[in-house]
Short mmCIF file of C-alpha atoms in Angstrom, two decimals:
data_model
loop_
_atom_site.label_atom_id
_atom_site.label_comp_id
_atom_site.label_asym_id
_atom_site.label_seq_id
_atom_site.Cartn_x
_atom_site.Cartn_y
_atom_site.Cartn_z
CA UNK Q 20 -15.40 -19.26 -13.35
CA UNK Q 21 -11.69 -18.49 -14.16
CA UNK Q 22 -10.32 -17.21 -10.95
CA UNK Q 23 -7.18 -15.62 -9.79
CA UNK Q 24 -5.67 -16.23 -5.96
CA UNK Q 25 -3.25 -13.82 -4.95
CA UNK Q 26 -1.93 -15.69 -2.06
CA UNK Q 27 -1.49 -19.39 -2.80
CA UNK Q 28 1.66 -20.04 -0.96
CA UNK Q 29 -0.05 -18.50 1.96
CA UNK Q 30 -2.15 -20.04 4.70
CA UNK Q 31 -5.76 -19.10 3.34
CA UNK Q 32 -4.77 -18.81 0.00
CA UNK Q 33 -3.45 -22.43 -0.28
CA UNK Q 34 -6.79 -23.63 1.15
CA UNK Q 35 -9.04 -21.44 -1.10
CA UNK Q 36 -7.64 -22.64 -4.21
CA UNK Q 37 -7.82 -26.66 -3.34
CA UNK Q 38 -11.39 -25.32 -2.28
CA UNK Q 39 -12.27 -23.40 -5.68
CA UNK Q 40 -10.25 -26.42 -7.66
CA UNK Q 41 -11.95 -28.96 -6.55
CA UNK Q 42 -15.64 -26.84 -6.87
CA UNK Q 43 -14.44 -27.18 -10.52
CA UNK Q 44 -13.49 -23.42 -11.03
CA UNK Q 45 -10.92 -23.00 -13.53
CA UNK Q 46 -7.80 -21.45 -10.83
CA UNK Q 47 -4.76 -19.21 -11.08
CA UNK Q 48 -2.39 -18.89 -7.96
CA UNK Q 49 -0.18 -15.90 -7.44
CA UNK Q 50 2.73 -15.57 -4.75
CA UNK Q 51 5.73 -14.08 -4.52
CA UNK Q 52 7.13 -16.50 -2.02
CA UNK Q 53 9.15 -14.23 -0.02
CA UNK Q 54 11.20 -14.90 3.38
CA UNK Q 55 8.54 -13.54 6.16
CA UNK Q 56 8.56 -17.09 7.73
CA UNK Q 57 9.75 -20.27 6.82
CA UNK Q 58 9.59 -20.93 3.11
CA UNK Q 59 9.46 -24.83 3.62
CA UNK Q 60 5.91 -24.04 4.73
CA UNK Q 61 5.13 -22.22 1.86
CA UNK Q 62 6.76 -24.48 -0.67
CA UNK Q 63 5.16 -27.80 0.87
CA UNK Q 64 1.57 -26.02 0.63
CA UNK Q 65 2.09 -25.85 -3.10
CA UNK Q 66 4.08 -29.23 -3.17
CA UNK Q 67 0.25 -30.39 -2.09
CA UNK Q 68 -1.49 -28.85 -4.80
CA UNK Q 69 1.16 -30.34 -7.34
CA UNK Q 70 3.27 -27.36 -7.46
CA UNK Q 71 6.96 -28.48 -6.95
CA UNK Q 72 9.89 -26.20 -5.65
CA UNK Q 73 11.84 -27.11 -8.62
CA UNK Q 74 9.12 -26.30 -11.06
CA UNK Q 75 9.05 -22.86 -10.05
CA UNK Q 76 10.92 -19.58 -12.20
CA UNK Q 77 9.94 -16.21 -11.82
CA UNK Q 78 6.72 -15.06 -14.51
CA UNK Q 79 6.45 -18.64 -15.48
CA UNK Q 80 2.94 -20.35 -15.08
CA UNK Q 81 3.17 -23.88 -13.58
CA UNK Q 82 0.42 -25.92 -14.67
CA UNK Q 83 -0.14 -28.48 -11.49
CA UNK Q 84 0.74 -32.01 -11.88
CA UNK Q 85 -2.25 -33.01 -9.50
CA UNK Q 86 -5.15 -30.76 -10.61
CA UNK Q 87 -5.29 -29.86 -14.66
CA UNK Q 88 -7.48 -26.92 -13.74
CA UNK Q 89 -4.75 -25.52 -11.34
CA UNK Q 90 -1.74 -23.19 -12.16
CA UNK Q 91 0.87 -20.96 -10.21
CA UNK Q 92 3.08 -17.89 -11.41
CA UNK Q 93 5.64 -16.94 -9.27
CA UNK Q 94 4.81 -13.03 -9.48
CA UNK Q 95 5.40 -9.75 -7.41
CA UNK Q 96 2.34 -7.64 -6.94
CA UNK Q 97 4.47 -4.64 -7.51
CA UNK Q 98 5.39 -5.78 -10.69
CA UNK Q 99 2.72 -3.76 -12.50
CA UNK Q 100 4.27 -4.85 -16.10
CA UNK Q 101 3.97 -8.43 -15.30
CA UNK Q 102 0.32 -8.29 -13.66
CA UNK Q 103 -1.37 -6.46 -16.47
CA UNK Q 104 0.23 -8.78 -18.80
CA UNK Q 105 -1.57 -11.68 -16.54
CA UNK Q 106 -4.65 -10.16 -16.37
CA UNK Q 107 -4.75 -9.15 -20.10
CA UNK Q 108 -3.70 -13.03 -20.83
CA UNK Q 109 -6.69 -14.52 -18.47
CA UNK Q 110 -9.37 -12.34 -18.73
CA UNK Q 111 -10.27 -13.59 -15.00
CA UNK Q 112 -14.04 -13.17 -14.12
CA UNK Q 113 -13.31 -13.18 -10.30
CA UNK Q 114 -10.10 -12.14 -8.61
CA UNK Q 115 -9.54 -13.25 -4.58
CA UNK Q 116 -6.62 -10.88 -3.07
CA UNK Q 117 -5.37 -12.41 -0.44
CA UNK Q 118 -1.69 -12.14 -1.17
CA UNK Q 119 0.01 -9.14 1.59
CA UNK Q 120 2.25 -8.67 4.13
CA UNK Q 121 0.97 -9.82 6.95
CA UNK Q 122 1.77 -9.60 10.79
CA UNK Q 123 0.96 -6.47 13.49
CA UNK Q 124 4.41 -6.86 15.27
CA UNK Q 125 6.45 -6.80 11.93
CA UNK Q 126 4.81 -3.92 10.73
CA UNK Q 127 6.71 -1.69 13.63
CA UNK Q 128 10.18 -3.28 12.14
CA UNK Q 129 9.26 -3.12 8.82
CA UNK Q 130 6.98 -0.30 7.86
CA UNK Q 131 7.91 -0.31 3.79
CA UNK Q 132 7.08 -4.01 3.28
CA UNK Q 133 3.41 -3.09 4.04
CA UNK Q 134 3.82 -0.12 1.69
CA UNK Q 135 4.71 -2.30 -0.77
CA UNK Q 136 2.63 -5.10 -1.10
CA UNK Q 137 -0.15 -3.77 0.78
CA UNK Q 138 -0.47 -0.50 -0.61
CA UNK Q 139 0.89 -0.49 -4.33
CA UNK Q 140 0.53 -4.34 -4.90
CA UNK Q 141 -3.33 -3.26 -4.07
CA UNK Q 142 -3.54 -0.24 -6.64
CA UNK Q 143 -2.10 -2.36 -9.09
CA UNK Q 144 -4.63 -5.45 -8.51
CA UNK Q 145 -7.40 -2.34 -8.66
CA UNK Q 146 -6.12 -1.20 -11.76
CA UNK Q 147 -5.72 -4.68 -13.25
CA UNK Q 148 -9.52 -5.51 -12.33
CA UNK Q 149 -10.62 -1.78 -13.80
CA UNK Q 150 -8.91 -2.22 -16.89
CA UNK Q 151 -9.49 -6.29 -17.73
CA UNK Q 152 -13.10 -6.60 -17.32
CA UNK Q 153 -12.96 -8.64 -14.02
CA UNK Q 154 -16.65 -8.59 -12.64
CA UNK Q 155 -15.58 -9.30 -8.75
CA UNK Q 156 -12.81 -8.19 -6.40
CA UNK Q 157 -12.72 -9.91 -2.99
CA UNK Q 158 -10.13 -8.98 -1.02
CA UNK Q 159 -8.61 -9.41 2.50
CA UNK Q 160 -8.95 -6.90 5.23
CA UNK Q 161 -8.14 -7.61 9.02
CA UNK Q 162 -10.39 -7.45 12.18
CA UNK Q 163 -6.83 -5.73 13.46
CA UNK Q 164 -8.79 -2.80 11.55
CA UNK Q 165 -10.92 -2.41 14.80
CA UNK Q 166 -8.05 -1.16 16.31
CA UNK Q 167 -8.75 0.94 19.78
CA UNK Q 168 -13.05 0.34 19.41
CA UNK Q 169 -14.18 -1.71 22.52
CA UNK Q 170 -17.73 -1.96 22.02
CA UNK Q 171 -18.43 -6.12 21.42
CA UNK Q 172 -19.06 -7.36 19.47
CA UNK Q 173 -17.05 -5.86 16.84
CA UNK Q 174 -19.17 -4.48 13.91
CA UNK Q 175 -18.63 -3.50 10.21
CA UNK Q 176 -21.06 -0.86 10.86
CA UNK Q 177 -18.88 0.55 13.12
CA UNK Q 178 -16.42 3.65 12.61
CA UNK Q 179 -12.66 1.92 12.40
CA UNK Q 180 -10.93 5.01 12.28
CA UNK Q 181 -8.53 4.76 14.97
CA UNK Q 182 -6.15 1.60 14.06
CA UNK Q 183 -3.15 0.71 16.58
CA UNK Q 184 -0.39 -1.02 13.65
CA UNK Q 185 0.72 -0.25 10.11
CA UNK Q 186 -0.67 -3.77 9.38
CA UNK Q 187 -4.43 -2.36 10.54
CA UNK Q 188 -3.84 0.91 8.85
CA UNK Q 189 -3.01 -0.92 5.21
CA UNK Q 190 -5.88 -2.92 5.23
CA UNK Q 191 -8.51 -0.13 6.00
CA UNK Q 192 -6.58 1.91 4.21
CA UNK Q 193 -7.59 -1.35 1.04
CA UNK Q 194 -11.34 -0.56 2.04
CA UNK Q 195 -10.87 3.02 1.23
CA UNK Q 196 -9.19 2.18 -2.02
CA UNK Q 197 -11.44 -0.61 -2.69
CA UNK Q 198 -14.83 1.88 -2.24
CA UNK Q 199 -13.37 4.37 -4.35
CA UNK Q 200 -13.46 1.96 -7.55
CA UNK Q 201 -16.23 0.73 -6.68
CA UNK Q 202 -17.70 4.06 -6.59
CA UNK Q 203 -16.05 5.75 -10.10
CA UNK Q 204 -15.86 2.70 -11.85
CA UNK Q 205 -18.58 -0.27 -11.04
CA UNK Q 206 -15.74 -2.50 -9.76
CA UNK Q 207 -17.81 -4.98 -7.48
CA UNK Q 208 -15.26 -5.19 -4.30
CA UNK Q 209 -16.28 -7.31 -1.38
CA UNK Q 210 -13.51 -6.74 1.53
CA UNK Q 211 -13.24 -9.78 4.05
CA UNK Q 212 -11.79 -9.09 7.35
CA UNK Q 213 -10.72 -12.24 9.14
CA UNK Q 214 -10.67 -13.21 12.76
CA UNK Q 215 -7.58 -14.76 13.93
CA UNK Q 216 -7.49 -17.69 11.84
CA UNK Q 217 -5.69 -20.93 12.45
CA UNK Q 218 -5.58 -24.62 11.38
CA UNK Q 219 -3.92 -27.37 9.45
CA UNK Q 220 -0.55 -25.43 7.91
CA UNK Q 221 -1.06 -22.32 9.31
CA UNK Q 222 1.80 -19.63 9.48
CA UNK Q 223 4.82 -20.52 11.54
CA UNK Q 224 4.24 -16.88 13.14
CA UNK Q 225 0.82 -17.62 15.11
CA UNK Q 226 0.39 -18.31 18.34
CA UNK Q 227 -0.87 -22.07 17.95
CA UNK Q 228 2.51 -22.19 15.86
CA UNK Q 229 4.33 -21.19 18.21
CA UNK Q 230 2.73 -22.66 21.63
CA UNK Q 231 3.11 -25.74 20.12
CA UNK Q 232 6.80 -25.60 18.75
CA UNK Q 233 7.86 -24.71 22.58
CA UNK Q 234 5.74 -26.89 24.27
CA UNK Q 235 7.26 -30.36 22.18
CA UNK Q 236 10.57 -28.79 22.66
CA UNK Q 237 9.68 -28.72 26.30
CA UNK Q 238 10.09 -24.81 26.38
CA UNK Q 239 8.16 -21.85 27.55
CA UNK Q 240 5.87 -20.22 25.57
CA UNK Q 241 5.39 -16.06 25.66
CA UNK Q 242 1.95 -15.47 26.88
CA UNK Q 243 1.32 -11.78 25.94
CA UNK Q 244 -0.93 -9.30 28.25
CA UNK Q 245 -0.80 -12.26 31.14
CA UNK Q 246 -2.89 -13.96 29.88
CA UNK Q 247 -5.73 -11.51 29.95
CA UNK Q 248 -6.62 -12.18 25.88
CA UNK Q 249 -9.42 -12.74 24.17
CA UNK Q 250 -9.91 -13.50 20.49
CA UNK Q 251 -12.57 -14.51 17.96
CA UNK Q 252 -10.38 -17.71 16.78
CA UNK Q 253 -11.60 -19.14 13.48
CA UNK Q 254 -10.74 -22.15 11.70
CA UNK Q 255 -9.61 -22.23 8.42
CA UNK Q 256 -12.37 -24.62 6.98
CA UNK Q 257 -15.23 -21.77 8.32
CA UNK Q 258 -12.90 -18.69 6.39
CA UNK Q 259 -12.83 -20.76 3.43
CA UNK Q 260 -16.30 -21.69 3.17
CA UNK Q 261 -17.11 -17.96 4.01
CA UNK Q 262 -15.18 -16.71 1.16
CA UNK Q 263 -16.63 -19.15 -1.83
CA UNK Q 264 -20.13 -17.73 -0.49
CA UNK Q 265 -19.16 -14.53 -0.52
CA UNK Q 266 -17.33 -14.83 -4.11
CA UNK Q 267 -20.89 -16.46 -5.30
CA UNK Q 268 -22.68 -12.81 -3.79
CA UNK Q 269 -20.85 -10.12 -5.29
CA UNK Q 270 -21.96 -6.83 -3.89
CA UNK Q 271 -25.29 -4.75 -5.63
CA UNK Q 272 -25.63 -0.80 -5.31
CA UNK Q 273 -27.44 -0.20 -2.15
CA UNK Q 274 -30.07 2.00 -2.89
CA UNK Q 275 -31.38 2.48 0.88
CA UNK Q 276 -27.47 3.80 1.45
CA UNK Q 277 -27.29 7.54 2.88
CA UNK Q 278 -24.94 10.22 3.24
CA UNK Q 279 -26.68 11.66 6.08
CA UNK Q 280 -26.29 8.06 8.58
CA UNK Q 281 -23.51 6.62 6.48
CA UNK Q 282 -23.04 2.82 6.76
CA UNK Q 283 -19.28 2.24 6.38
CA UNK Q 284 -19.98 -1.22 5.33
CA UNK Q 285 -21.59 -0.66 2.20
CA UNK Q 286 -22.15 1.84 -0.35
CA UNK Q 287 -24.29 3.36 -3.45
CA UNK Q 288 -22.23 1.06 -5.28
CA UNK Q 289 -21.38 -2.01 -5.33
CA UNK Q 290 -19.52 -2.32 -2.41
CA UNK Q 291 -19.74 -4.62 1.03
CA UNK Q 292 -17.43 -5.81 3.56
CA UNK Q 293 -17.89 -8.47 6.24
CA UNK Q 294 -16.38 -9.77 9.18
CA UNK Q 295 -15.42 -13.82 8.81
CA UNK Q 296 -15.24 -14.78 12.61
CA UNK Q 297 -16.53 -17.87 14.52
CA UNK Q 298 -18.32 -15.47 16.77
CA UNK Q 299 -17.36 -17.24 20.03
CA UNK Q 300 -14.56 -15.20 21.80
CA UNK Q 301 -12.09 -17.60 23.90
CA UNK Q 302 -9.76 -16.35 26.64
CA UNK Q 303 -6.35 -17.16 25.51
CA UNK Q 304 -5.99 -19.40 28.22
CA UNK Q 305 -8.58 -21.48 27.28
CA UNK Q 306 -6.95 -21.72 24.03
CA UNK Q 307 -3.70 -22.77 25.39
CA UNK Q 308 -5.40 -25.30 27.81
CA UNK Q 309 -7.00 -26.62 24.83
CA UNK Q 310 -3.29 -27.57 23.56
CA UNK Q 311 -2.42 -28.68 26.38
CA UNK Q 312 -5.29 -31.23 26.87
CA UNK Q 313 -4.87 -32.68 22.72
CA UNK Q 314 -0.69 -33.06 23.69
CA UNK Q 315 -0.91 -33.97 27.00
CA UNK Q 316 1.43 -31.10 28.21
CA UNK Q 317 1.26 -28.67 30.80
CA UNK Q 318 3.15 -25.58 29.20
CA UNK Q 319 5.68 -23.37 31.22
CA UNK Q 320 3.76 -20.01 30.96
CA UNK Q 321 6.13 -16.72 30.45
CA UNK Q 322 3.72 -14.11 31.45
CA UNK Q 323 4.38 -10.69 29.74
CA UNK Q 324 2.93 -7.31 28.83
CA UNK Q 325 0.66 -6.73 26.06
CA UNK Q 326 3.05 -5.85 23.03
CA UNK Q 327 2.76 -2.67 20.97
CA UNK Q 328 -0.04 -3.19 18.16
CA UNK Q 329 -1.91 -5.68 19.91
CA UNK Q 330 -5.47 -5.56 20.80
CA UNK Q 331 -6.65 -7.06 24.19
CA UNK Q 332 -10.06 -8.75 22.40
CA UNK Q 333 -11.87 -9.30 19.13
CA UNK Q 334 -15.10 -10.89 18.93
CA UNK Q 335 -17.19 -10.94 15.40
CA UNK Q 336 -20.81 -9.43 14.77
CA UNK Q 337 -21.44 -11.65 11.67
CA UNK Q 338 -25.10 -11.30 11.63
CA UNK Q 339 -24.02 -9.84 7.83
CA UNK Q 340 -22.76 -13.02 6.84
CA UNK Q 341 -25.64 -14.96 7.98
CA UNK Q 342 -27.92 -12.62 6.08
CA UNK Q 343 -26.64 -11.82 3.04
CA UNK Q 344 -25.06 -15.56 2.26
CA UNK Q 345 -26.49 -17.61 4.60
CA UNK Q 346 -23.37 -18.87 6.83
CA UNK Q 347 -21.81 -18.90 10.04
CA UNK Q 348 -18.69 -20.25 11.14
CA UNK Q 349 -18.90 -23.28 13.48
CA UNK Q 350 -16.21 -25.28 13.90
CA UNK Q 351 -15.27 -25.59 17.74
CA UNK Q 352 -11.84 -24.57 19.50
CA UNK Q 353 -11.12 -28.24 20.55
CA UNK Q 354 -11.83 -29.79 16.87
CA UNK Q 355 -9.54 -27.13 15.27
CA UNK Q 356 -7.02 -27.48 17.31
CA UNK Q 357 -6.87 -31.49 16.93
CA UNK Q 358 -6.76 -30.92 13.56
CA UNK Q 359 -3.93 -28.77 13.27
CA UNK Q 360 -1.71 -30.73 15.79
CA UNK Q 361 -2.87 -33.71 13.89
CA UNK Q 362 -1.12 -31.67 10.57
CA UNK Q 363 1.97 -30.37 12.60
CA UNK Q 364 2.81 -33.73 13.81
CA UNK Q 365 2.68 -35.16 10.52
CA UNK Q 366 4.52 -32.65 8.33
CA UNK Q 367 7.39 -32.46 10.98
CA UNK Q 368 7.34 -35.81 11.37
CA UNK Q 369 7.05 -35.82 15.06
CA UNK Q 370 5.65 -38.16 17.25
CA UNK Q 371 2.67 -37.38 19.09
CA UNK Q 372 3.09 -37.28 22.97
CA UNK Q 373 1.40 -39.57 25.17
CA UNK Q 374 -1.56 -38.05 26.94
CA UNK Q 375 -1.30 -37.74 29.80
CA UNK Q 376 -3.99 -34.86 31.47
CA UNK Q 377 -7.36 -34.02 30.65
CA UNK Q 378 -8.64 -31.04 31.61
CA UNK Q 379 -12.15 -31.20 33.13
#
């Protein structure tokens, strides 16, 4: 298939497209590369897939210098002008959205950015997919979409109606928007809302990011709601091999769908989302004691309030995912987490510390 990424300076996006390059699709990357966190992340992800800094104007498509079935166009999602023109160039057959403005915490700073890219980048990657004959829209949604709902584990048959951050309220409000074109127009749109994913060149604005930065610098780290966290973390490998399943299963009309008992995660038409968790909830001090057992550190623990738009769980019901493509994410806490420390290490060029717990 000929498939655009939206996303490819990003943290899933940059893994998706080595994924779908090296499955042989045929693969166009889209970012706008903009200044949310540091841009020598973002440029070194595409540095891997043969994209050089240098290389890189505005509109121009960069074929990669490592892959031959690889190219990148610097390109706003705003810019409706210069997306149609892509679209009417490429004829794509699938299209993988991942490119938004992400982050719960910046969305109470920064309100319009999510607007922006999250809102009318969306319409215009709907309209581009209505009008260009693209036969699959996967996009990604959030499991911050869950908002205030406490019943575990979290379900895409449950109501999501009552989100806690701008961030949560964009991507539901990209479900809406993606079930109304699939509804009126026989777009096949498969929304994807990930669980707290992390790994090798994740964003600089995560918590493993983050603990680790402090903890080589020998500082404290913030640990939010004192600890008393729980989330569904998922490795990046897992999301990735999620989405090239789910991109292989677009959505069919559901005929047994009904008005009367409404299933709000599918449709008369061809519309489905799914959860991508690992479906094992750790307590967030777990997760930092997992760190701290790979580095052989004991952090220096700030413990502070939950902050506004944070949830105090997630936990994945992918029972979806298991039937409808056959997968579940596996990969354990303590393998991830090697794996991305083995990354960091390497791409700051740090040396590891000498271990010297272990954590029974």
């Amino acid at each position: 298939m000929k498939i655009l990424v939206t996303g490819t300076a990003g943290f899933i996006g940059f893994h998706l497209a080595n994924r779908l390059i090296a499955d042989g699709h045929e693969v166009v990357g889209l970012d706008i590369i903009n200044a949310y966190y540091d841009i020598n992340v973002k440029y070194g992800r595409l540095a891997e897939a043969g994209i050089s800094k240098e290389s890189i104007e505005p509109g121009k498509q960069i074929t990669s210098t490592t892959y031959p079935n690889y190219r990148f166009i610097k390109l706003d999602l705003t810019d409706q002008k210069g997306l149609d023109q892509l679209f009417a160039a490429e004829q794509f057959d699938t299209v993988v959205n991942l490119a938004a403005q992400a982050g719960v915490r910046y969305s109470l700073v920064n309100p319009r950015a999510y607007v922006d890219s999250n809102i009318i980048g969306f319409t215009n990657i709907l309209e581009c997919c209505r009008h260009h004959g693209v036969k699959h829209l996967a996009y990604a949604s959030s499991s911050s979409v869950y908002g205030l709902n406490e019943k575990m584990p979290l379900s895409t048959s449950d109501n999501v109606d009552h989100p806690i951050s701008l961030y949560a309220a964009s991507k539901k409000s990209n479900e809406l928007m993606a079930h109304t074109y699939s509804h009126l127009f026989g777009l096949a749109t498969t929304g994807l809302r990930f669980f707290t994913v992390y790994g090798p060149w994740g964003r600089p604005d995560m918590a493993l990011f983050l603990f680790t930065e402090a903890m080589l610098k020998g500082e404290p780290i913030k640990v939010f709601n004192h600890g008393n966290m729980v989330r569904d973390f998922t490795y990046i490998d897992d999301i990735v091999e999620g989405v090239v399943r789910v991109i292989q299963n677009p959505p069919q009309d559901n005929p047994d769908w009904t008005g009367i008992e409404p299933d709000p995660s599918t449709s008369k038409g061809p519309y489905k989302v799914y959860n991508i968790g690992n479906n094992d909830p750790v307590k967030l001090m777990e997760f930092i004691e997992a760190i701290e057992e790979e580095l052989g550190i004991v952090a220096q623990k700030n413990l502070m309030d939950i902050q506004p738009g944070d949830v105090p769980a997630t936990y994945a019901d992918v029972q979806d995912l298991v039937d409808r493509v056959g997968y579940k994410p596996s990969t354990s806490i303590k393998e991830g987490i090697k794996q991305f420390l083995d990354w960091y290490t390497r791409f700051y060029d740090i040396k590891k510390p000498r271990q010297t717990i272990r954590n029974s």
